[in-house]
């Protein structure tokens, strides 16, 4: 058993590296690989623990109040999943989140293992060192991310996705900030138990780095969580101080901080405050911003979902069904992207909506168990004042920041480590490295050996089918996406390999395969992508493969609006590429079903209207877009599509005021070139050269603006009488593409000579 114990301890240390796990060859490289990595290591530890238990016996601590509370929450979550609206989604989630009940179940096993007699003090301390070190390194990467060209490409800072905010190995500023708050607030616990001065110094430097990284994330909910945690730390430490002057001083500092923050809040509109970083953060917290505006709407939706299913909710990870059922059309005022919410960005409300009152109370019971355990240990002298204050501060900060976020891998992992720390401090864990101290190994029992064998077989199956198979499919699909721009033949082979692997995440393999095929098919139609003869043959085969798979998925996801809409999009795009009336008909069926399930969502009507346009069913398209407009007349996108449908139906006169109104409300510059041509044609027909110029000025401001777009802007300037600008735009077109030089010279000759 010595080698088994060694393997178990090595897996424990490797788990401490979880915050740093990034695998760029996978889909969703910052989240999904972490799930697979952690699950495989926990399963190996479980198999080893079963063998040791069968041979020597192990002291488990499942009756400890903290461990028991967490296990009860896991059981309630499973019951909620069984009675929820989509068991598969509850168990597995999706690759992007990768936090289904199966992952939580693994965390429960992990908690049982690290609070048992399997892990002695030496290896536990090593695990804490590794976990703390990897968390600090994650923070350091966040600090240097914006200026470190030597980092791997997956960690290179890109302002396109998160602006100036950093994400490090967490992959998202919110995920990183949530982990840093836990790390910063829990640091006094580790600092208190550090035996050497150099350890305390490193930890102190790590806290400073973490604070800087947290600032760079610019995550308001985490700032509030940190502030709440620090306030609790100061208040608890102040009240526990023996000397009155120390107690009063600490409480005074806390109160001063609260008053200072209140003063900054009241003076947030002054020039002095607005120039400071804190002022910028405070002023960004407004219901008029997209982030907070959409979250307030989703919070209301979550409460409606709870009211509809109050006992066990809709099932873990099923919030998107709540959003579909109680969708608020006002979400589309921000963007259609913001309407596809799978999280309310409030973990507490998400628990209410997805696991009901039982799930919410069972999760809250974990906090109650922690607070109760901390109080008992303080009274028994098992915990010092700093540890006591730090644990309560971490708990408070974690709870507050979760009012503005949802659970993610690293903070959740650190939270589990905190639970284990509390259990181990209480003295409930045996400290011997070889089972019960001073006693010979427990003789094996037949039933224990049988259970250990079953666990080992289950672990092997799970590693191969639940973990390795999905990551293999993810790798093939990711490689296919990377290869598609160079060779469709190579990409097709990789996509098919990913699609052939049966996993709980099969939809992701199909989805990305379909997206890439549609994108490259469109590019080929625009002559921006060239298929080789072999690649063209593979492309034709792939279209049929995806059509067949889409037909199967249409039946499977008939009650899932989000996934059915994906299926409808694939039918729609493939139908357009092949001029296939049958595929367009299947798209119409899919979107019509989505409309029935989500009658308050404008996007559903817009998608159905697009199919009607492709099928040249203009009256149906116009009627559908009018329904979208009626849901919320302020939504520009719906008005825009209604205007286009009116124009292509032949009613140019009726289209002019509609398109003019839609354009004035805010033109959606990401629309397709064909729809842009409709706008320009209408403005040209109406001789509205001012708006025609405004349209092309928007288009040339885009990164991929072509010489043809500049040439059209030159014509618009000419018609508007802006001859100097017309000449400059024509020259720009020739600079971008020398093939336009002759046309440019001829165009300039048509301009008045006195410019």
PDB file of C-alpha atoms in Angstrom, residues 26-39 88-107 175 316-317 342-343 350 406-410 412 466-467 470-471 474 504-505 508:
ATOM      1  CA  UNK A  26      -8.915  22.163 -26.433  1.00  0.00           C
ATOM      2  CA  UNK A  27     -12.176  23.988 -26.893  1.00  0.00           C
ATOM      3  CA  UNK A  28     -12.713  26.442 -24.026  1.00  0.00           C
ATOM      4  CA  UNK A  29      -9.068  26.026 -22.952  1.00  0.00           C
ATOM      5  CA  UNK A  30      -9.435  27.775 -19.586  1.00  0.00           C
ATOM      6  CA  UNK A  31     -12.437  25.919 -18.190  1.00  0.00           C
ATOM      7  CA  UNK A  32     -13.078  22.502 -19.733  1.00  0.00           C
ATOM      8  CA  UNK A  33      -9.492  21.186 -19.298  1.00  0.00           C
ATOM      9  CA  UNK A  34      -9.613  22.190 -15.622  1.00  0.00           C
ATOM     10  CA  UNK A  35     -12.717  20.050 -15.175  1.00  0.00           C
ATOM     11  CA  UNK A  36     -11.150  17.032 -16.867  1.00  0.00           C
ATOM     12  CA  UNK A  37      -7.824  17.474 -15.064  1.00  0.00           C
ATOM     13  CA  UNK A  38      -9.427  17.695 -11.635  1.00  0.00           C
ATOM     14  CA  UNK A  39     -11.881  14.854 -12.238  1.00  0.00           C
ATOM     15  CA  UNK A  88     -28.478  15.815 -19.079  1.00  0.00           C
ATOM     16  CA  UNK A  89     -27.766  19.536 -18.741  1.00  0.00           C
ATOM     17  CA  UNK A  90     -27.891  19.295 -14.949  1.00  0.00           C
ATOM     18  CA  UNK A  91     -25.437  16.421 -14.816  1.00  0.00           C
ATOM     19  CA  UNK A  92     -22.925  17.593 -17.409  1.00  0.00           C
ATOM     20  CA  UNK A  93     -23.531  21.299 -18.043  1.00  0.00           C
ATOM     21  CA  UNK A  94     -21.683  22.295 -21.234  1.00  0.00           C
ATOM     22  CA  UNK A  95     -18.041  22.686 -22.213  1.00  0.00           C
ATOM     23  CA  UNK A  96     -18.043  26.439 -21.675  1.00  0.00           C
ATOM     24  CA  UNK A  97     -19.101  26.193 -18.005  1.00  0.00           C
ATOM     25  CA  UNK A  98     -18.186  22.538 -17.286  1.00  0.00           C
ATOM     26  CA  UNK A  99     -19.691  22.745 -13.784  1.00  0.00           C
ATOM     27  CA  UNK A 100     -22.468  20.183 -13.874  1.00  0.00           C
ATOM     28  CA  UNK A 101     -23.531  18.032 -10.948  1.00  0.00           C
ATOM     29  CA  UNK A 102     -20.936  15.404 -11.950  1.00  0.00           C
ATOM     30  CA  UNK A 103     -18.156  17.903 -11.245  1.00  0.00           C
ATOM     31  CA  UNK A 104     -19.696  18.873  -7.901  1.00  0.00           C
ATOM     32  CA  UNK A 105     -19.896  15.172  -7.048  1.00  0.00           C
ATOM     33  CA  UNK A 106     -16.167  14.880  -7.710  1.00  0.00           C
ATOM     34  CA  UNK A 107     -15.558  17.824  -5.383  1.00  0.00           C
ATOM     35  CA  UNK A 175     -13.320  34.174 -12.748  1.00  0.00           C
ATOM     36  CA  UNK A 316     -28.818  22.571 -11.619  1.00  0.00           C
ATOM     37  CA  UNK A 317     -27.357  24.353 -14.678  1.00  0.00           C
ATOM     38  CA  UNK A 342     -27.427  30.779 -19.001  1.00  0.00           C
ATOM     39  CA  UNK A 343     -26.581  32.371 -15.647  1.00  0.00           C
ATOM     40  CA  UNK A 350     -29.391  30.877  -9.292  1.00  0.00           C
ATOM     41  CA  UNK A 406     -21.575  32.469 -10.372  1.00  0.00           C
ATOM     42  CA  UNK A 407     -19.404  29.569  -9.283  1.00  0.00           C
ATOM     43  CA  UNK A 408     -16.271  28.869 -11.326  1.00  0.00           C
ATOM     44  CA  UNK A 409     -13.494  26.325 -11.024  1.00  0.00           C
ATOM     45  CA  UNK A 410     -10.707  28.063  -9.112  1.00  0.00           C
ATOM     46  CA  UNK A 412     -14.834  26.830  -5.889  1.00  0.00           C
ATOM     47  CA  UNK A 466     -16.274  10.537 -19.009  1.00  0.00           C
ATOM     48  CA  UNK A 467     -12.948  12.359 -19.156  1.00  0.00           C
ATOM     49  CA  UNK A 470     -14.563  14.299 -24.230  1.00  0.00           C
ATOM     50  CA  UNK A 471     -11.119  15.889 -24.146  1.00  0.00           C
ATOM     51  CA  UNK A 474     -12.497  18.588 -27.958  1.00  0.00           C
ATOM     52  CA  UNK A 504     -21.830  13.863 -23.113  1.00  0.00           C
ATOM     53  CA  UNK A 505     -20.690  16.947 -25.042  1.00  0.00           C
ATOM     54  CA  UNK A 508     -20.210  20.903 -29.112  1.00  0.00           C
TER      55      UNK A 508
END
